[in-house]
Amino acid sequence: MTTPPPAPMPAALRAQLNRHPAQQIPCPFCRAPARAACATATGRRLPNPHPARTDAWNARHTTEETHT
Ligand SMILES: [Zn+2]
């Protein structure tokens, strides 16, 4: 008897493991709530957050260190 091969990880689960920190805030582009993945207008979840969301997250998490 051999060990069964590992089950393929569902894409949705994999997306949660690789959750981008930008998903901690709502997306200003697609209106996805905080901790939820970005989605298209048709409701399809995107593996990566919208650039506007990462920009918003970066703006929150960067202090005035760039303010020279
Ligand atoms: Zn989005």
mmCIF file of C-alpha atoms and ligand atoms in Angstrom:
data_model
loop_
_atom_site.group_PDB
_atom_site.id
_atom_site.type_symbol
_atom_site.label_atom_id
_atom_site.label_comp_id
_atom_site.label_asym_id
_atom_site.label_seq_id
_atom_site.Cartn_x
_atom_site.Cartn_y
_atom_site.Cartn_z
ATOM 1 C CA MET A 1 0.000 0.000 0.000
ATOM 2 C CA THR A 2 1.364 3.370 -0.947
ATOM 3 C CA THR A 3 0.548 6.679 0.545
ATOM 4 C CA PRO A 4 -2.004 8.636 -1.458
ATOM 5 C CA PRO A 5 -0.750 11.711 -3.275
ATOM 6 C CA PRO A 6 -1.468 15.004 -1.557
ATOM 7 C CA ALA A 7 -4.727 16.585 -2.574
ATOM 8 C CA PRO A 8 -4.360 19.681 -4.717
ATOM 9 C CA MET A 9 -5.000 22.814 -2.718
ATOM 10 C CA PRO A 10 -8.094 24.731 -3.813
ATOM 11 C CA ALA A 11 -7.292 28.094 -5.333
ATOM 12 C CA ALA A 12 -9.478 29.860 -2.810
ATOM 13 C CA LEU A 13 -7.605 28.307 0.088
ATOM 14 C CA ARG A 14 -4.255 29.037 -1.477
ATOM 15 C CA ALA A 15 -5.284 32.671 -1.936
ATOM 16 C CA GLN A 16 -6.017 32.906 1.775
ATOM 17 C CA LEU A 17 -2.612 31.508 2.678
ATOM 18 C CA ASN A 18 -0.924 33.994 0.408
ATOM 19 C CA ARG A 19 -3.160 36.778 1.587
ATOM 20 C CA HIS A 20 -1.722 40.136 0.767
ATOM 21 C CA PRO A 21 -1.466 42.521 3.728
ATOM 22 C CA ALA A 22 -3.341 45.085 1.657
ATOM 23 C CA GLN A 23 -6.422 42.944 2.144
ATOM 24 C CA GLN A 24 -6.513 44.136 5.746
ATOM 25 C CA ILE A 25 -8.163 47.296 4.466
ATOM 26 C CA PRO A 26 -11.178 47.719 2.185
ATOM 27 C CA CYS A 27 -10.492 48.114 -1.500
ATOM 28 C CA PRO A 28 -11.287 51.604 -2.777
ATOM 29 C CA PHE A 29 -11.468 50.263 -6.315
ATOM 30 C CA CYS A 30 -13.876 47.335 -6.173
ATOM 31 C CA ARG A 31 -15.339 48.093 -2.731
ATOM 32 C CA ALA A 32 -14.225 44.747 -1.360
ATOM 33 C CA PRO A 33 -14.538 44.817 2.451
ATOM 34 C CA ALA A 34 -11.535 44.448 4.705
ATOM 35 C CA ARG A 35 -10.040 40.933 4.876
ATOM 36 C CA ALA A 36 -11.933 39.987 1.709
ATOM 37 C CA ALA A 37 -10.330 39.374 -1.628
ATOM 38 C CA CYS A 38 -10.791 41.802 -4.456
ATOM 39 C CA ALA A 39 -13.397 40.811 -6.985
ATOM 40 C CA THR A 40 -14.342 41.769 -10.484
ATOM 41 C CA ALA A 41 -17.671 43.303 -11.431
ATOM 42 C CA THR A 42 -18.867 39.787 -12.211
ATOM 43 C CA GLY A 43 -18.009 38.616 -8.701
ATOM 44 C CA ARG A 44 -14.925 36.593 -9.624
ATOM 45 C CA ARG A 45 -12.360 36.751 -6.835
ATOM 46 C CA LEU A 46 -8.945 37.967 -7.815
ATOM 47 C CA PRO A 47 -5.764 36.301 -6.531
ATOM 48 C CA ASN A 48 -4.132 39.673 -6.047
ATOM 49 C CA PRO A 49 -5.556 42.922 -4.681
ATOM 50 C CA HIS A 50 -6.118 45.837 -6.996
ATOM 51 C CA PRO A 51 -3.172 48.249 -7.365
ATOM 52 C CA ALA A 52 -5.332 50.975 -5.855
ATOM 53 C CA ARG A 53 -5.748 48.819 -2.768
ATOM 54 C CA THR A 54 -2.043 48.168 -2.343
ATOM 55 C CA ASP A 55 -1.418 51.865 -2.883
ATOM 56 C CA ALA A 56 -3.919 52.717 -0.171
ATOM 57 C CA TRP A 57 -2.323 50.171 2.141
ATOM 58 C CA ASN A 58 1.151 51.519 1.438
ATOM 59 C CA ALA A 59 -0.079 55.044 2.104
ATOM 60 C CA ARG A 60 -1.367 53.963 5.499
ATOM 61 C CA HIS A 61 1.710 52.020 6.459
ATOM 62 C CA THR A 62 4.341 54.463 5.340
ATOM 63 C CA THR A 63 5.054 57.282 7.727
ATOM 64 C CA GLU A 64 6.571 60.599 6.904
ATOM 65 C CA GLU A 65 9.939 58.996 6.340
ATOM 66 C CA THR A 66 9.654 59.860 2.668
ATOM 67 C CA HIS A 67 8.800 63.431 3.583
ATOM 68 C CA THR A 68 12.170 64.992 3.212
HETATM 69 ZN ZN ZN B 1 -10.223 45.580 -5.369
#
